Coordinates of N, CA, C and O and ligand atoms in Angstrom, one line a residue:
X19 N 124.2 -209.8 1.6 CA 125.2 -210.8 2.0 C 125.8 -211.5 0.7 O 125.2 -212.3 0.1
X20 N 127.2 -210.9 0.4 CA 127.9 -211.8 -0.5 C 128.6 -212.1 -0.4 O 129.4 -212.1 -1.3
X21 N 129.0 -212.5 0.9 CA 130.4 -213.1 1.4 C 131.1 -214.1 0.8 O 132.3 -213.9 0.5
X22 N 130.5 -214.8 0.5 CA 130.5 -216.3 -0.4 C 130.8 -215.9 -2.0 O 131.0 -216.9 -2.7
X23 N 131.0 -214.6 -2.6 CA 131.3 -214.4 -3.6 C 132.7 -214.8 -3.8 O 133.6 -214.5 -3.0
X24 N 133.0 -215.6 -5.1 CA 134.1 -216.1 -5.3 C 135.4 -215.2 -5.5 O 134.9 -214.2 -5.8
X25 N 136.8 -215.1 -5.5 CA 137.3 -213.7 -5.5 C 137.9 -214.1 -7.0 O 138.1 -215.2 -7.5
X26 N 138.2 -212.6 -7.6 CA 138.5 -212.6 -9.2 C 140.2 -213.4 -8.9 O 140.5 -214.3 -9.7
X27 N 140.8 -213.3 -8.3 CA 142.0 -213.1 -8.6 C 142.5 -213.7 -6.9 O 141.9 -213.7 -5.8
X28 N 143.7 -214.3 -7.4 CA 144.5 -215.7 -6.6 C 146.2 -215.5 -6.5 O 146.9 -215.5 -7.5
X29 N 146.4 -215.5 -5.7 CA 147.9 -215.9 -5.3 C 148.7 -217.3 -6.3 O 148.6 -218.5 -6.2
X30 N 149.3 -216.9 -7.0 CA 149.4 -218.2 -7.8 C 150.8 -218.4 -6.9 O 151.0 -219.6 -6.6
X31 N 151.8 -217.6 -6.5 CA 152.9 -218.4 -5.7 C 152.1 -219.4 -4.4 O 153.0 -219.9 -3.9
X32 N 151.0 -219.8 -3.7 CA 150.7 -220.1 -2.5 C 150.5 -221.3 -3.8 O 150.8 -222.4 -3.2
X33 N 150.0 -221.6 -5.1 CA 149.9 -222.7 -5.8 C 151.1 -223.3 -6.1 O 151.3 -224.5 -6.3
X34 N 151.6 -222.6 -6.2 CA 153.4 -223.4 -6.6 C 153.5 -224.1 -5.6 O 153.4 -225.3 -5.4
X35 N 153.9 -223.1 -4.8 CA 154.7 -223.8 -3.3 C 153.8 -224.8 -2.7 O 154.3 -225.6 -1.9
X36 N 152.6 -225.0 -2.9 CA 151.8 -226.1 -2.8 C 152.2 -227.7 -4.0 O 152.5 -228.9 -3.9
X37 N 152.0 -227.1 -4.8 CA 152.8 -228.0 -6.0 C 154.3 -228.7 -5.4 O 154.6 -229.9 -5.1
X38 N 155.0 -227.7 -5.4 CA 156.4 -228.5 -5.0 C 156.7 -228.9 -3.6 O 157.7 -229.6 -3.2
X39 N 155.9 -228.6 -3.1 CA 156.1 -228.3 -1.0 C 156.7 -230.3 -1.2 O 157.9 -230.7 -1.1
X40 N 155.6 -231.2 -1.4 CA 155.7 -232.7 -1.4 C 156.7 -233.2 -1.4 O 157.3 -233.8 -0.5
X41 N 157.2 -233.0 -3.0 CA 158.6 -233.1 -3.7 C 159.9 -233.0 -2.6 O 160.8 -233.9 -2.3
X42 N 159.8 -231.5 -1.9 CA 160.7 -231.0 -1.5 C 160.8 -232.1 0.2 O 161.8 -232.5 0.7
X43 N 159.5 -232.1 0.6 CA 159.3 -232.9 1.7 C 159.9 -233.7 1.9 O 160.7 -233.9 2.8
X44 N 159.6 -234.9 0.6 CA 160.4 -235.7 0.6 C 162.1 -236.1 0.1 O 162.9 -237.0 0.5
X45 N 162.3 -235.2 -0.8 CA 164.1 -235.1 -0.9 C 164.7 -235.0 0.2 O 165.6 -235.8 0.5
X46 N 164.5 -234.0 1.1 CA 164.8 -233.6 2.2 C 164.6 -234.6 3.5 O 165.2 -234.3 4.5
X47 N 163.7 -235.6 3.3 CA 163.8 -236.8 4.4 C 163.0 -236.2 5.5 O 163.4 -236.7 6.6
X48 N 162.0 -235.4 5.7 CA 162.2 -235.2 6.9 C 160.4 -234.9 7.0 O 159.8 -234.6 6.0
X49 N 159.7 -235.1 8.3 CA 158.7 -235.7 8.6 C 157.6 -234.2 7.5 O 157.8 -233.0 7.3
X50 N 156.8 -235.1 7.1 CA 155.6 -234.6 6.3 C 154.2 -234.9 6.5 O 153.4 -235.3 5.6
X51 N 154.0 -234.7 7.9 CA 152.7 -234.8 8.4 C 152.0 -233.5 8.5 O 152.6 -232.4 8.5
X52 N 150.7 -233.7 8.4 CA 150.0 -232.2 8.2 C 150.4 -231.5 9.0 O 150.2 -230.3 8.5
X53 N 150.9 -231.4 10.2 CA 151.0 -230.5 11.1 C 152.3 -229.8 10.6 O 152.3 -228.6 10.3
X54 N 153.4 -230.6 10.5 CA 154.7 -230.3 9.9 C 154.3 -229.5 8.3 O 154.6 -228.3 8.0
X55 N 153.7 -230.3 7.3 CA 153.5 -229.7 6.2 C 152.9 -227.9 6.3 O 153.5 -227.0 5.9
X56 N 151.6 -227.9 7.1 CA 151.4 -226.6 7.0 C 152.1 -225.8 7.6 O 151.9 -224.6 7.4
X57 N 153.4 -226.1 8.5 CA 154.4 -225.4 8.9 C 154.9 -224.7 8.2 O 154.9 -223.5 8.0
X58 N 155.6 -226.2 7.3 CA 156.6 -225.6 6.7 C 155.7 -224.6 5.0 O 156.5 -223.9 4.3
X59 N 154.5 -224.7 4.7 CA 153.8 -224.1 3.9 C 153.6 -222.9 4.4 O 153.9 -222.0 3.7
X60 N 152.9 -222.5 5.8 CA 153.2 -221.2 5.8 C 154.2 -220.2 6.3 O 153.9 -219.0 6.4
X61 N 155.6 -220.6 6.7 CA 156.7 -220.2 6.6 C 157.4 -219.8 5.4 O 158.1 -218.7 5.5
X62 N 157.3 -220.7 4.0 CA 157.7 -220.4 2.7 C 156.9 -219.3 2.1 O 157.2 -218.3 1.3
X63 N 155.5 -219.7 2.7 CA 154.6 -218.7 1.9 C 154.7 -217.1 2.7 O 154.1 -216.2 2.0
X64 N 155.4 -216.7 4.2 CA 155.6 -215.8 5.1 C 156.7 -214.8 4.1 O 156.8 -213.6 4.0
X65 N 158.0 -216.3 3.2 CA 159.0 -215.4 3.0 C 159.1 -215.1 2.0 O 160.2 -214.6 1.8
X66 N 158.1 -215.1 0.9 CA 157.8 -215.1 -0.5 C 156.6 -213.7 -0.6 O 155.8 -213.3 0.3
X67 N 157.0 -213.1 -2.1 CA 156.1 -211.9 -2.4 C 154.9 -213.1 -2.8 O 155.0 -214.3 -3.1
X68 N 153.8 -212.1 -2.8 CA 152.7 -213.3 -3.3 C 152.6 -212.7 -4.8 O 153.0 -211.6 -5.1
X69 N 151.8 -213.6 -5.9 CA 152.1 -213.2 -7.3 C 150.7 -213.6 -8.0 O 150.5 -214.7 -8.5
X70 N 149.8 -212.4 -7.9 CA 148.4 -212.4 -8.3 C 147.9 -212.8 -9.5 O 148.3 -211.9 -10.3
X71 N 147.5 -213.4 -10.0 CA 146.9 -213.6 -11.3 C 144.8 -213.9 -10.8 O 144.1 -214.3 -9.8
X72 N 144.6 -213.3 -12.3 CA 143.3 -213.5 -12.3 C 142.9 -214.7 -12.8 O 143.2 -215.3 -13.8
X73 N 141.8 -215.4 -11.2 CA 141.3 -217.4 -11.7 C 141.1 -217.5 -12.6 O 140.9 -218.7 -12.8
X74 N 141.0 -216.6 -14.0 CA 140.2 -217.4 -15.0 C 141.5 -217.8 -16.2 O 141.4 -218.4 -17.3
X75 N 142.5 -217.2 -15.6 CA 143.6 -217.5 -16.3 C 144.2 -218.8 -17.0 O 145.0 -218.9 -17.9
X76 N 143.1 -220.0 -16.1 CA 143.2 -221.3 -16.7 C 143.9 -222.0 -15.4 O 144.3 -221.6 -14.3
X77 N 143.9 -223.2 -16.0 CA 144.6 -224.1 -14.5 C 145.3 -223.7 -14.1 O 145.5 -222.5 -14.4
X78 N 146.5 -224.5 -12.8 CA 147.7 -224.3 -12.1 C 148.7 -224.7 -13.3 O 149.8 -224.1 -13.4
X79 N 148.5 -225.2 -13.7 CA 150.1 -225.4 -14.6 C 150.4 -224.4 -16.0 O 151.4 -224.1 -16.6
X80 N 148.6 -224.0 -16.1 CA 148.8 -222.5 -17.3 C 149.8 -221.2 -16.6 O 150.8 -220.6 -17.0
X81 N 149.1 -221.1 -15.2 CA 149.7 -220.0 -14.5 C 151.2 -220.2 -14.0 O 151.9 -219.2 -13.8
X82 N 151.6 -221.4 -13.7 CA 152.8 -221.8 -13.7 C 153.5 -220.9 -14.8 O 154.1 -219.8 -14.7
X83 N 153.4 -221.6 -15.6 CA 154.1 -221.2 -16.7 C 154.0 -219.5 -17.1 O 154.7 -218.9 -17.9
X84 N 153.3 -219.0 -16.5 CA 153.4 -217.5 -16.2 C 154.1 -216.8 -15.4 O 153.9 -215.6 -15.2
X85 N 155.1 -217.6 -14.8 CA 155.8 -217.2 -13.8 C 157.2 -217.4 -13.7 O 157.5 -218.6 -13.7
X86 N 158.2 -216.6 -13.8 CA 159.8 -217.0 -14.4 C 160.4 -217.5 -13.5 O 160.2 -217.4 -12.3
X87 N 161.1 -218.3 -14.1 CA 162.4 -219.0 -14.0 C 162.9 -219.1 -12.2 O 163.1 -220.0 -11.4
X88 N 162.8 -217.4 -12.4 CA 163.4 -216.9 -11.2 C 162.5 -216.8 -10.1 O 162.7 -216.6 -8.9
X89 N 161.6 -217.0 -10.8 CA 160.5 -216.5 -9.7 C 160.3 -218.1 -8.5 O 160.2 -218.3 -7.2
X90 N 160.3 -219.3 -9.8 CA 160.0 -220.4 -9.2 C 161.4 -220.7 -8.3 O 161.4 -221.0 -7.1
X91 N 162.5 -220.6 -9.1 CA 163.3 -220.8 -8.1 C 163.6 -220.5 -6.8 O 163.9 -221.4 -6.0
X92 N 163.6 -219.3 -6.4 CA 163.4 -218.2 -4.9 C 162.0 -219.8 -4.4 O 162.2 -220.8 -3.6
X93 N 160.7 -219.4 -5.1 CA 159.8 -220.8 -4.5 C 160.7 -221.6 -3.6 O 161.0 -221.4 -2.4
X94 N 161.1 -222.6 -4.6 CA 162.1 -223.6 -3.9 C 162.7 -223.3 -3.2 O 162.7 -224.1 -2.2
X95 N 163.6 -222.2 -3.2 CA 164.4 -222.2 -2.2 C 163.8 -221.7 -0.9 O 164.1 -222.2 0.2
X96 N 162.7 -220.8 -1.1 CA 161.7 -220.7 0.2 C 161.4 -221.9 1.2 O 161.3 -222.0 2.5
X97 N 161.2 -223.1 -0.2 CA 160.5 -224.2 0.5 C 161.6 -224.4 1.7 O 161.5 -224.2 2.9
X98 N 163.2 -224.9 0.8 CA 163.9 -225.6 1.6 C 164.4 -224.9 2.7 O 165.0 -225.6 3.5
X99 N 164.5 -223.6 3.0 CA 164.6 -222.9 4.0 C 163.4 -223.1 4.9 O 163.6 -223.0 6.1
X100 N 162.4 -223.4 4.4 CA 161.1 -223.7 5.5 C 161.2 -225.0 5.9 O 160.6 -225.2 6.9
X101 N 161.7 -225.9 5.4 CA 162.2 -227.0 5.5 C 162.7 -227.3 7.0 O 162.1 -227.8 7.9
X102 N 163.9 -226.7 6.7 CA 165.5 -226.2 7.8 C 164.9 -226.2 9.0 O 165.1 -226.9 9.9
X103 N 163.9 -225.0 8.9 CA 163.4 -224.3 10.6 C 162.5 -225.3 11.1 O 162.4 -225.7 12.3
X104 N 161.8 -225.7 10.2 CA 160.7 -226.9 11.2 C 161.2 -227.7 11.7 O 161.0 -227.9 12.9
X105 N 162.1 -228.5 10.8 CA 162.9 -229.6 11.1 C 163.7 -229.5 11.9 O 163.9 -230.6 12.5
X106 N 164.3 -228.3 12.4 CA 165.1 -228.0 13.7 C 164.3 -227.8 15.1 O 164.8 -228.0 16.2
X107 N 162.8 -227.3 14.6 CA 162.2 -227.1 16.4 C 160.1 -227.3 15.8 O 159.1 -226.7 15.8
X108 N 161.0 -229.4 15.5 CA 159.6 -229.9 15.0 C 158.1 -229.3 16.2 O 158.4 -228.5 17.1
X109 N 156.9 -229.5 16.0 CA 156.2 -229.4 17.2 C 155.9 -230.4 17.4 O 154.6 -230.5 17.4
X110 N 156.4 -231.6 17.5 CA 155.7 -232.9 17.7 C 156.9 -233.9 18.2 O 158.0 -233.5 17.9
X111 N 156.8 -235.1 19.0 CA 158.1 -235.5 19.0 C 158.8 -236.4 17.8 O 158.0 -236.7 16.9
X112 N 160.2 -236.9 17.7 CA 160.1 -237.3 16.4 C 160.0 -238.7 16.2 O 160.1 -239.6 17.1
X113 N 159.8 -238.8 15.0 CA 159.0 -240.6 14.8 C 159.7 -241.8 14.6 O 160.9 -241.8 14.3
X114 N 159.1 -242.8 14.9 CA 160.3 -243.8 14.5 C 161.7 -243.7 15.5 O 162.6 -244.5 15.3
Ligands
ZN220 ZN1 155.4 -233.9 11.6

């Protein structure tokens, strides 16, 4: 039984888009409750390639910086596309 073995190697875009998801949450005005948040987190992360690096590579912001320009940007734009669709058919009703 080694289930519990830690794995070598990690999706570092599912770290990004965790990094900026907040940011984006809030520019965009629009409800950022856990239910909505993991929405719209696994919808960005649905339309993104995922982008492996090995954990020992150092923190999130070393591996950041291992990842282009381009790469982060598509991120973002994932996000705010994941954004769009929740915000249009929230599952909750809306607040306030
Ligand atoms: Zn919500």
């Amino acid at each position: 039984m080694d289930g519990q073995k830690e794995r070598a190697i990690r999706n570092i875009t599912e770290d990004v888009v965790d990094i900026y998801l907040d940011d984006c949450i809030k520019k965009a005005g629009v409800c950022g409750c856990p239910r909505c948040r993991a929405d719209i987190l696994a919808l960005a992360l649905n339309s993104l390639p995922p982008h492996y690096a090995a954990t020992n590579t150092g923190p999130v912001y070393v591996r950041l910086g291992a990842m282009s320009p381009q790469s982060q940007a598509d991120i973002l734009t994932a996000i705010m596309n994941a954004i769009h669709v929740v915000e249009g058919k929230p599952h909750h009703e809306k607040q306030g």
